[in-house]
Amino acid sequence: MPKPKRYEWRIKQKPPQKAAAPSSAPPPPSPPWVELPREITADIFRRVGVVDTLLNAQNVCNSWWEVCHDPSMWRVIDMRNPEDMEMDVVFHKSCRVAVDRSQGQLSKINIEYFGNNGLLKYIAERSNQLRHLQLVGCDNISKGSLAAVAKNFPLLEELHIYLTSISIVDIEVIGRSCSQLKSFTLNVCGFRGGLTGFRRLQINVDDQAHAIALNMPELQHLALFGNTMTNEGLCAILDGCPLLESLDLRHCYSIDLEGDVGTRCRQQIIDLKCPHDCTHGYELSAQICDYNPADDESDHGLSNYYNYSDFDYIYPDLEYDDFNYFSGDLDDDGFFW
């Protein structure tokens, strides 16, 4: 009887391969963006925006990663949330990362339609070289918050506030703490015909003007779009800010420039914008609110439109515990939560 065949399992060896002949073709060219100077690449990223740069652009290649970690890339931060509440968290986190990467070199920052007291404090603690600060539509930044961080901005030259809460105390402390301030913007929604209502409620509509006049003597450029001040406040500014070159009074409907005050303004101010001047080119909505005396006691009246308790508050010695008209608690740095 024939013996059964034995099968042996062996790993089949690949036959030796001949060495490949050296290729004469040149290596593929580097991507064109690698050859761009770092300064141009950084400028492109600033135009792309902070969020897209951090989430996408920095991960494309090593050279872009290096540019995005260079502190000089983050000397200027411009962040504009298109009023998308779902993006608030992303914008807050991205802003903190950008501030960290600046390593104290941040000189200019613009925050639009996001931001809160915590973010403002975060920026202030890490940006003592800041020279330009702009806040637009920052509803979650409380009155008193700017005063609490003003001492961290000794080099601040420009402060622009649009549609964001600011108190008399903020103006006073900023003026005393930021001695190099040259340009100040405090633009709100224009209020036409409201002077009578303010007087009935015993509100001093010139408080902001007096605070500016007494605490910001080095101002060269001032914009008070939509302010409620009268000629009295305007004269105080002209007296207290002798270096003023430009003054924007558009939508300041309680001011009358027909008499001597108007003459003085035109003699003293090089670039003067009057209350009824055209708002073409204004970067925000030039909305006007009309005052109706019958609405004073209604839910939509003048007393509901403004928070008047701030006008009556007399600021003592930077004791933030005295801000008792805010709801919520104070932390050790004077922020309201």
mmCIF file of C-alpha atoms in Angstrom:
data_model
loop_
_atom_site.group_PDB
_atom_site.id
_atom_site.type_symbol
_atom_site.label_atom_id
_atom_site.label_comp_id
_atom_site.label_asym_id
_atom_site.label_seq_id
_atom_site.Cartn_x
_atom_site.Cartn_y
_atom_site.Cartn_z
ATOM 1 C CA MET A 1 0.000 0.000 0.000
ATOM 2 C CA PRO A 2 1.530 3.307 -1.022
ATOM 3 C CA LYS A 3 2.468 5.765 1.761
ATOM 4 C CA PRO A 4 0.375 9.004 1.965
ATOM 5 C CA LYS A 5 2.032 12.172 0.767
ATOM 6 C CA ARG A 6 3.409 14.543 3.375
ATOM 7 C CA TYR A 7 2.615 18.193 2.985
ATOM 8 C CA GLU A 8 5.037 20.739 4.406
ATOM 9 C CA TRP A 9 3.804 24.281 5.083
ATOM 10 C CA ARG A 10 6.420 26.801 4.306
ATOM 11 C CA ILE A 11 6.316 30.625 3.931
ATOM 12 C CA LYS A 12 6.893 31.322 0.356
ATOM 13 C CA GLN A 13 9.884 33.568 -0.117
ATOM 14 C CA LYS A 14 9.657 36.423 -2.578
ATOM 15 C CA PRO A 15 12.338 36.260 -5.204
ATOM 16 C CA PRO A 16 15.020 38.889 -4.786
ATOM 17 C CA GLN A 17 14.214 42.079 -6.653
ATOM 18 C CA LYS A 18 16.646 44.008 -8.697
ATOM 19 C CA ALA A 19 17.639 47.417 -7.385
ATOM 20 C CA ALA A 20 15.714 50.185 -9.096
ATOM 21 C CA ALA A 21 17.717 52.340 -11.404
ATOM 22 C CA PRO A 22 18.153 55.902 -10.136
ATOM 23 C CA SER A 23 15.419 58.176 -11.531
ATOM 24 C CA SER A 24 16.439 61.142 -13.568
ATOM 25 C CA ALA A 25 13.115 62.969 -12.906
ATOM 26 C CA PRO A 26 13.358 66.020 -10.549
ATOM 27 C CA PRO A 27 11.506 65.902 -7.201
ATOM 28 C CA PRO A 28 7.999 67.428 -7.183
ATOM 29 C CA PRO A 29 8.020 71.195 -6.563
ATOM 30 C CA SER A 30 7.075 72.570 -3.162
ATOM 31 C CA PRO A 31 3.558 74.025 -2.860
ATOM 32 C CA PRO A 32 3.582 77.682 -3.938
ATOM 33 C CA TRP A 33 2.486 78.953 -0.520
ATOM 34 C CA VAL A 34 5.682 77.639 1.083
ATOM 35 C CA GLU A 35 7.694 80.218 -0.849
ATOM 36 C CA LEU A 36 5.654 83.173 0.412
ATOM 37 C CA PRO A 37 7.385 85.455 2.920
ATOM 38 C CA ARG A 38 6.163 84.883 6.441
ATOM 39 C CA GLU A 39 4.878 88.447 6.701
ATOM 40 C CA ILE A 40 2.593 87.958 3.684
ATOM 41 C CA THR A 41 1.357 84.608 4.979
ATOM 42 C CA ALA A 42 0.557 86.153 8.347
ATOM 43 C CA ASP A 43 -1.336 88.991 6.652
ATOM 44 C CA ILE A 44 -3.389 86.464 4.668
ATOM 45 C CA PHE A 45 -4.271 84.603 7.867
ATOM 46 C CA ARG A 46 -5.430 87.827 9.516
ATOM 47 C CA ARG A 47 -7.804 88.344 6.596
ATOM 48 C CA VAL A 48 -9.015 84.758 6.825
ATOM 49 C CA GLY A 49 -9.916 85.311 10.478
ATOM 50 C CA VAL A 50 -8.816 83.976 13.845
ATOM 51 C CA VAL A 51 -11.307 81.104 14.044
ATOM 52 C CA ASP A 52 -10.609 79.657 10.574
ATOM 53 C CA THR A 53 -6.876 80.095 11.053
ATOM 54 C CA LEU A 54 -6.843 78.154 14.321
ATOM 55 C CA LEU A 55 -9.288 75.455 13.248
ATOM 56 C CA ASN A 56 -8.062 74.876 9.707
ATOM 57 C CA ALA A 57 -5.201 76.867 8.206
ATOM 58 C CA GLN A 58 -2.550 76.069 10.812
ATOM 59 C CA ASN A 59 -2.947 72.328 10.140
ATOM 60 C CA VAL A 60 -2.218 72.470 6.399
ATOM 61 C CA CYS A 61 1.578 72.255 6.518
ATOM 62 C CA ASN A 62 4.582 72.754 8.781
ATOM 63 C CA SER A 63 5.369 76.231 7.485
ATOM 64 C CA TRP A 64 1.833 77.453 8.187
ATOM 65 C CA TRP A 65 1.970 75.848 11.628
ATOM 66 C CA GLU A 66 5.126 77.812 12.406
ATOM 67 C CA VAL A 67 3.626 81.078 11.205
ATOM 68 C CA CYS A 68 0.535 80.504 13.348
ATOM 69 C CA HIS A 69 2.701 80.026 16.447
ATOM 70 C CA ASP A 70 4.794 83.145 15.891
ATOM 71 C CA PRO A 71 3.827 85.793 18.512
ATOM 72 C CA SER A 72 4.128 88.564 15.922
ATOM 73 C CA MET A 73 1.226 86.961 14.026
ATOM 74 C CA TRP A 74 -1.071 87.854 16.934
ATOM 75 C CA ARG A 75 -0.117 91.459 17.602
ATOM 76 C CA VAL A 76 -3.400 92.425 15.921
ATOM 77 C CA ILE A 77 -6.565 90.391 16.636
ATOM 78 C CA ASP A 78 -9.787 91.159 14.781
ATOM 79 C CA MET A 79 -12.755 88.940 15.700
ATOM 80 C CA ARG A 80 -16.278 89.557 14.417
ATOM 81 C CA ASN A 81 -19.002 87.133 15.343
ATOM 82 C CA PRO A 82 -21.908 87.437 12.863
ATOM 83 C CA GLU A 83 -24.273 87.523 15.871
ATOM 84 C CA ASP A 84 -24.444 83.710 15.874
ATOM 85 C CA MET A 85 -25.107 82.561 19.440
ATOM 86 C CA GLU A 86 -24.000 79.011 18.600
ATOM 87 C CA MET A 87 -20.535 80.328 17.715
ATOM 88 C CA ASP A 88 -20.023 82.218 20.978
ATOM 89 C CA VAL A 89 -18.097 79.403 22.666
ATOM 90 C CA VAL A 90 -15.842 78.949 19.627
ATOM 91 C CA PHE A 91 -15.099 82.673 19.481
ATOM 92 C CA HIS A 92 -14.346 82.869 23.209
ATOM 93 C CA LYS A 93 -11.944 79.914 23.112
ATOM 94 C CA SER A 94 -10.263 81.090 19.900
ATOM 95 C CA CYS A 95 -9.780 84.583 21.321
ATOM 96 C CA ARG A 96 -8.066 83.208 24.424
ATOM 97 C CA VAL A 97 -5.748 81.054 22.297
ATOM 98 C CA ALA A 98 -4.866 84.031 20.111
ATOM 99 C CA VAL A 99 -4.128 86.199 23.155
ATOM 100 C CA ASP A 100 -1.912 83.446 24.622
ATOM 101 C CA ARG A 101 0.044 83.111 21.388
ATOM 102 C CA SER A 102 0.735 86.840 21.313
ATOM 103 C CA GLN A 103 2.887 86.328 24.434
ATOM 104 C CA GLY A 104 2.209 89.825 25.684
ATOM 105 C CA GLN A 105 2.809 91.513 22.319
ATOM 106 C CA LEU A 106 -0.868 92.210 21.574
ATOM 107 C CA SER A 107 -1.250 95.854 20.544
ATOM 108 C CA LYS A 108 -4.692 95.976 18.906
ATOM 109 C CA ILE A 109 -7.855 93.940 19.394
ATOM 110 C CA ASN A 110 -11.396 94.225 18.066
ATOM 111 C CA ILE A 111 -14.236 92.160 19.591
ATOM 112 C CA GLU A 112 -17.650 92.290 17.931
ATOM 113 C CA TYR A 113 -20.876 90.713 19.166
ATOM 114 C CA PHE A 114 -19.369 88.339 21.695
ATOM 115 C CA GLY A 115 -17.236 88.650 24.797
ATOM 116 C CA ASN A 116 -17.985 88.900 28.495
ATOM 117 C CA ASN A 117 -16.399 90.088 31.732
ATOM 118 C CA GLY A 118 -14.235 86.984 31.980
ATOM 119 C CA LEU A 119 -12.789 87.417 28.498
ATOM 120 C CA LEU A 120 -12.085 91.109 29.102
ATOM 121 C CA LYS A 121 -10.264 90.198 32.310
ATOM 122 C CA TYR A 122 -8.316 87.445 30.505
ATOM 123 C CA ILE A 123 -7.121 89.902 27.858
ATOM 124 C CA ALA A 124 -6.206 92.553 30.419
ATOM 125 C CA GLU A 125 -4.051 90.190 32.481
ATOM 126 C CA ARG A 126 -1.955 89.212 29.429
ATOM 127 C CA SER A 127 -1.819 92.366 27.288
ATOM 128 C CA ASN A 128 -0.152 95.274 29.050
ATOM 129 C CA GLN A 129 1.195 96.483 25.680
ATOM 130 C CA LEU A 130 -2.309 97.038 24.299
ATOM 131 C CA ARG A 131 -2.751 100.339 22.479
ATOM 132 C CA HIS A 132 -6.076 99.888 20.662
ATOM 133 C CA LEU A 133 -9.259 98.307 22.077
ATOM 134 C CA GLN A 134 -12.600 98.165 20.298
ATOM 135 C CA LEU A 135 -15.793 96.590 21.664
ATOM 136 C CA VAL A 136 -18.917 96.336 19.502
ATOM 137 C CA GLY A 137 -22.253 94.992 20.707
ATOM 138 C CA CYS A 138 -20.747 93.205 23.722
ATOM 139 C CA ASP A 139 -23.957 92.793 25.723
ATOM 140 C CA ASN A 140 -22.340 90.523 28.314
ATOM 141 C CA ILE A 141 -19.714 93.052 29.382
ATOM 142 C CA SER A 142 -21.142 94.756 32.467
ATOM 143 C CA LYS A 143 -20.853 98.345 33.551
ATOM 144 C CA GLY A 144 -17.828 98.659 35.829
ATOM 145 C CA SER A 145 -15.849 95.945 34.050
ATOM 146 C CA LEU A 146 -13.699 98.353 32.063
ATOM 147 C CA ALA A 147 -12.919 100.283 35.235
ATOM 148 C CA ALA A 148 -11.799 97.056 36.895
ATOM 149 C CA VAL A 149 -9.183 96.320 34.202
ATOM 150 C CA ALA A 150 -8.161 99.841 33.124
ATOM 151 C CA LYS A 151 -4.977 99.773 35.206
ATOM 152 C CA ASN A 152 -3.721 96.914 33.004
ATOM 153 C CA PHE A 153 -3.730 99.148 29.909
ATOM 154 C CA PRO A 154 -1.208 101.916 30.718
ATOM 155 C CA LEU A 155 -0.271 102.340 27.022
ATOM 156 C CA LEU A 156 -3.814 102.477 25.641
ATOM 157 C CA GLU A 157 -4.142 105.177 22.990
ATOM 158 C CA GLU A 158 -7.490 104.322 21.377
ATOM 159 C CA LEU A 159 -10.703 103.055 22.975
ATOM 160 C CA HIS A 160 -13.790 102.576 20.814
ATOM 161 C CA ILE A 161 -17.066 101.475 22.393
ATOM 162 C CA TYR A 162 -20.112 100.735 20.231
ATOM 163 C CA LEU A 163 -23.482 99.578 21.584
ATOM 164 C CA THR A 164 -21.817 98.266 24.747
ATOM 165 C CA SER A 165 -22.634 99.169 28.362
ATOM 166 C CA ILE A 166 -20.285 101.693 29.930
ATOM 167 C CA SER A 167 -20.734 103.703 33.120
ATOM 168 C CA ILE A 168 -19.593 107.092 34.327
ATOM 169 C CA VAL A 169 -17.190 105.211 36.591
ATOM 170 C CA ASP A 170 -15.686 103.435 33.569
ATOM 171 C CA ILE A 171 -15.031 106.752 31.847
ATOM 172 C CA GLU A 172 -13.469 108.289 34.951
ATOM 173 C CA VAL A 173 -11.180 105.371 35.767
ATOM 174 C CA ILE A 174 -10.120 104.863 32.141
ATOM 175 C CA GLY A 175 -9.241 108.534 31.871
ATOM 176 C CA ARG A 176 -7.126 108.421 35.033
ATOM 177 C CA SER A 177 -5.471 105.061 34.301
ATOM 178 C CA CYS A 178 -4.814 105.481 30.566
ATOM 179 C CA SER A 179 -2.942 108.767 30.432
ATOM 180 C CA GLN A 180 -1.916 108.244 26.784
ATOM 181 C CA LEU A 181 -5.487 107.970 25.495
ATOM 182 C CA LYS A 182 -5.800 110.053 22.339
ATOM 183 C CA SER A 183 -8.948 108.702 20.685
ATOM 184 C CA PHE A 184 -12.236 107.801 22.380
ATOM 185 C CA THR A 185 -15.484 106.604 20.833
ATOM 186 C CA LEU A 186 -18.719 106.133 22.753
ATOM 187 C CA ASN A 187 -21.419 105.513 20.180
ATOM 188 C CA VAL A 188 -24.949 104.416 21.004
ATOM 189 C CA CYS A 189 -28.366 104.533 19.400
ATOM 190 C CA GLY A 190 -29.553 108.081 18.691
ATOM 191 C CA PHE A 191 -32.466 109.220 20.876
ATOM 192 C CA ARG A 192 -34.515 112.005 19.319
ATOM 193 C CA GLY A 193 -36.763 114.130 21.492
ATOM 194 C CA GLY A 194 -35.835 112.465 24.775
ATOM 195 C CA LEU A 195 -34.416 115.482 26.631
ATOM 196 C CA THR A 196 -37.790 116.356 28.171
ATOM 197 C CA GLY A 197 -38.170 112.816 29.459
ATOM 198 C CA PHE A 198 -34.677 112.791 30.921
ATOM 199 C CA ARG A 199 -35.386 116.040 32.804
ATOM 200 C CA ARG A 200 -38.698 114.721 34.103
ATOM 201 C CA LEU A 201 -36.833 111.721 35.489
ATOM 202 C CA GLN A 202 -34.169 114.055 36.957
ATOM 203 C CA ILE A 203 -31.404 112.505 34.890
ATOM 204 C CA ASN A 204 -28.207 114.456 34.267
ATOM 205 C CA VAL A 205 -27.717 113.951 30.541
ATOM 206 C CA ASP A 206 -24.324 115.674 30.652
ATOM 207 C CA ASP A 207 -22.657 113.287 33.115
ATOM 208 C CA GLN A 208 -20.731 111.425 30.424
ATOM 209 C CA ALA A 209 -19.559 114.662 28.827
ATOM 210 C CA HIS A 210 -18.366 116.019 32.177
ATOM 211 C CA ALA A 211 -16.551 112.752 32.944
ATOM 212 C CA ILE A 212 -14.749 112.956 29.596
ATOM 213 C CA ALA A 213 -13.867 116.625 30.079
ATOM 214 C CA LEU A 214 -12.457 116.096 33.574
ATOM 215 C CA ASN A 215 -10.523 112.871 32.966
ATOM 216 C CA MET A 216 -9.402 112.787 29.329
ATOM 217 C CA PRO A 217 -7.531 116.064 28.707
ATOM 218 C CA GLU A 218 -5.191 114.614 26.062
ATOM 219 C CA LEU A 219 -7.941 113.546 23.651
ATOM 220 C CA GLN A 220 -7.443 114.456 20.023
ATOM 221 C CA HIS A 221 -10.360 112.509 18.528
ATOM 222 C CA LEU A 222 -13.776 112.058 20.136
ATOM 223 C CA ALA A 223 -16.934 110.433 18.764
ATOM 224 C CA LEU A 224 -20.179 110.581 20.752
ATOM 225 C CA PHE A 225 -22.668 109.349 18.155
ATOM 226 C CA GLY A 226 -26.194 109.357 19.614
ATOM 227 C CA ASN A 227 -25.210 110.923 22.946
ATOM 228 C CA THR A 228 -27.881 112.718 25.008
ATOM 229 C CA MET A 229 -25.690 115.600 26.172
ATOM 230 C CA THR A 230 -26.693 119.250 25.820
ATOM 231 C CA ASN A 231 -24.704 122.385 25.027
ATOM 232 C CA GLU A 232 -23.550 122.435 28.647
ATOM 233 C CA GLY A 233 -21.783 119.095 28.253
ATOM 234 C CA LEU A 234 -20.385 120.122 24.890
ATOM 235 C CA CYS A 235 -18.865 123.297 26.355
ATOM 236 C CA ALA A 236 -17.324 121.250 29.162
ATOM 237 C CA ILE A 237 -15.638 119.011 26.555
ATOM 238 C CA LEU A 238 -14.346 122.002 24.598
ATOM 239 C CA ASP A 239 -12.883 123.414 27.831
ATOM 240 C CA GLY A 240 -11.459 120.160 29.177
ATOM 241 C CA CYS A 241 -10.078 118.729 25.930
ATOM 242 C CA PRO A 242 -8.177 121.589 24.286
ATOM 243 C CA LEU A 243 -6.264 119.279 21.922
ATOM 244 C CA LEU A 244 -9.389 117.986 20.158
ATOM 245 C CA GLU A 245 -9.047 117.885 16.381
ATOM 246 C CA SER A 246 -12.106 115.825 15.437
ATOM 247 C CA LEU A 247 -15.528 115.608 17.099
ATOM 248 C CA ASP A 248 -18.462 113.485 15.925
ATOM 249 C CA LEU A 249 -21.810 114.730 17.271
ATOM 250 C CA ARG A 250 -24.117 113.011 14.798
ATOM 251 C CA HIS A 251 -27.514 112.086 16.251
ATOM 252 C CA CYS A 252 -26.814 114.177 19.370
ATOM 253 C CA TYR A 253 -30.221 115.821 19.106
ATOM 254 C CA SER A 254 -30.091 117.741 22.389
ATOM 255 C CA ILE A 255 -27.288 119.954 21.048
ATOM 256 C CA ASP A 256 -27.961 123.285 19.323
ATOM 257 C CA LEU A 257 -25.092 124.585 17.191
ATOM 258 C CA GLU A 258 -26.869 127.646 15.849
ATOM 259 C CA GLY A 259 -25.379 130.170 18.302
ATOM 260 C CA ASP A 260 -22.059 130.874 19.984
ATOM 261 C CA VAL A 261 -21.443 127.214 20.835
ATOM 262 C CA GLY A 262 -21.592 126.288 17.164
ATOM 263 C CA THR A 263 -19.225 129.108 16.281
ATOM 264 C CA ARG A 264 -16.777 127.996 18.942
ATOM 265 C CA CYS A 265 -16.927 124.378 17.738
ATOM 266 C CA ARG A 266 -16.141 125.363 14.170
ATOM 267 C CA GLN A 267 -13.241 127.526 15.282
ATOM 268 C CA GLN A 268 -11.737 124.974 17.655
ATOM 269 C CA ILE A 269 -12.442 121.657 15.876
ATOM 270 C CA ILE A 270 -10.855 120.854 12.512
ATOM 271 C CA ASP A 271 -13.122 117.907 11.663
ATOM 272 C CA LEU A 272 -16.621 118.525 13.075
ATOM 273 C CA LYS A 273 -19.648 116.322 12.382
ATOM 274 C CA CYS A 274 -22.886 117.992 13.459
ATOM 275 C CA PRO A 275 -26.016 116.304 14.874
ATOM 276 C CA HIS A 276 -27.926 116.255 11.591
ATOM 277 C CA ASP A 277 -25.001 115.451 9.298
ATOM 278 C CA CYS A 278 -25.276 112.517 6.930
ATOM 279 C CA THR A 279 -24.425 109.098 8.378
ATOM 280 C CA HIS A 280 -23.384 107.625 5.034
ATOM 281 C CA GLY A 281 -20.392 105.389 5.574
ATOM 282 C CA TYR A 282 -21.090 104.901 9.276
ATOM 283 C CA GLU A 283 -19.912 101.387 10.097
ATOM 284 C CA LEU A 284 -22.969 100.431 12.186
ATOM 285 C CA SER A 285 -26.709 100.823 11.869
ATOM 286 C CA ALA A 286 -27.574 104.503 12.337
ATOM 287 C CA GLN A 287 -30.828 103.739 14.122
ATOM 288 C CA ILE A 288 -32.837 106.553 15.711
ATOM 289 C CA CYS A 289 -35.285 106.082 18.599
ATOM 290 C CA ASP A 290 -38.079 108.632 18.910
ATOM 291 C CA TYR A 291 -39.279 109.650 22.371
ATOM 292 C CA ASN A 292 -42.973 109.837 23.210
ATOM 293 C CA PRO A 293 -43.729 111.398 26.649
ATOM 294 C CA ALA A 294 -46.831 109.226 26.975
ATOM 295 C CA ASP A 295 -44.596 106.150 27.023
ATOM 296 C CA ASP A 296 -42.646 107.131 30.148
ATOM 297 C CA GLU A 297 -44.644 104.851 32.397
ATOM 298 C CA SER A 298 -45.138 102.030 29.903
ATOM 299 C CA ASP A 299 -43.101 98.876 29.537
ATOM 300 C CA HIS A 300 -41.440 100.331 26.448
ATOM 301 C CA GLY A 301 -40.913 103.881 27.678
ATOM 302 C CA LEU A 302 -37.798 105.912 28.275
ATOM 303 C CA SER A 303 -37.295 104.588 31.791
ATOM 304 C CA ASN A 304 -37.118 101.071 30.387
ATOM 305 C CA TYR A 305 -34.743 102.006 27.572
ATOM 306 C CA TYR A 306 -31.918 103.244 29.791
ATOM 307 C CA ASN A 307 -30.583 102.107 33.146
ATOM 308 C CA TYR A 308 -30.756 105.366 35.060
ATOM 309 C CA SER A 309 -29.398 104.190 38.370
ATOM 310 C CA ASP A 310 -25.920 104.541 36.921
ATOM 311 C CA PHE A 311 -26.360 108.298 36.442
ATOM 312 C CA ASP A 312 -27.082 108.834 40.131
ATOM 313 C CA TYR A 313 -24.206 106.754 41.435
ATOM 314 C CA ILE A 314 -21.407 108.759 43.067
ATOM 315 C CA TYR A 315 -18.141 106.885 42.687
ATOM 316 C CA PRO A 316 -16.074 106.980 45.901
ATOM 317 C CA ASP A 317 -12.693 105.214 46.109
ATOM 318 C CA LEU A 318 -12.802 102.382 43.573
ATOM 319 C CA GLU A 319 -14.766 100.144 45.921
ATOM 320 C CA TYR A 320 -16.590 97.826 43.554
ATOM 321 C CA ASP A 321 -18.730 96.423 46.347
ATOM 322 C CA ASP A 322 -20.643 99.706 46.198
ATOM 323 C CA PHE A 323 -22.065 98.782 42.792
ATOM 324 C CA ASN A 324 -25.182 97.560 44.531
ATOM 325 C CA TYR A 325 -27.509 98.224 41.645
ATOM 326 C CA PHE A 326 -26.228 95.201 39.726
ATOM 327 C CA SER A 327 -27.862 91.847 40.048
ATOM 328 C CA GLY A 328 -25.546 88.943 40.712
ATOM 329 C CA ASP A 329 -22.401 88.528 42.769
ATOM 330 C CA LEU A 330 -19.047 90.257 42.670
ATOM 331 C CA ASP A 331 -15.768 88.410 42.486
ATOM 332 C CA ASP A 332 -12.516 89.695 43.998
ATOM 333 C CA ASP A 333 -11.720 91.706 40.885
ATOM 334 C CA GLY A 334 -14.981 93.595 40.807
ATOM 335 C CA PHE A 335 -16.685 91.668 38.015
ATOM 336 C CA PHE A 336 -20.399 90.979 38.041
ATOM 337 C CA TRP A 337 -21.643 87.459 37.302
#
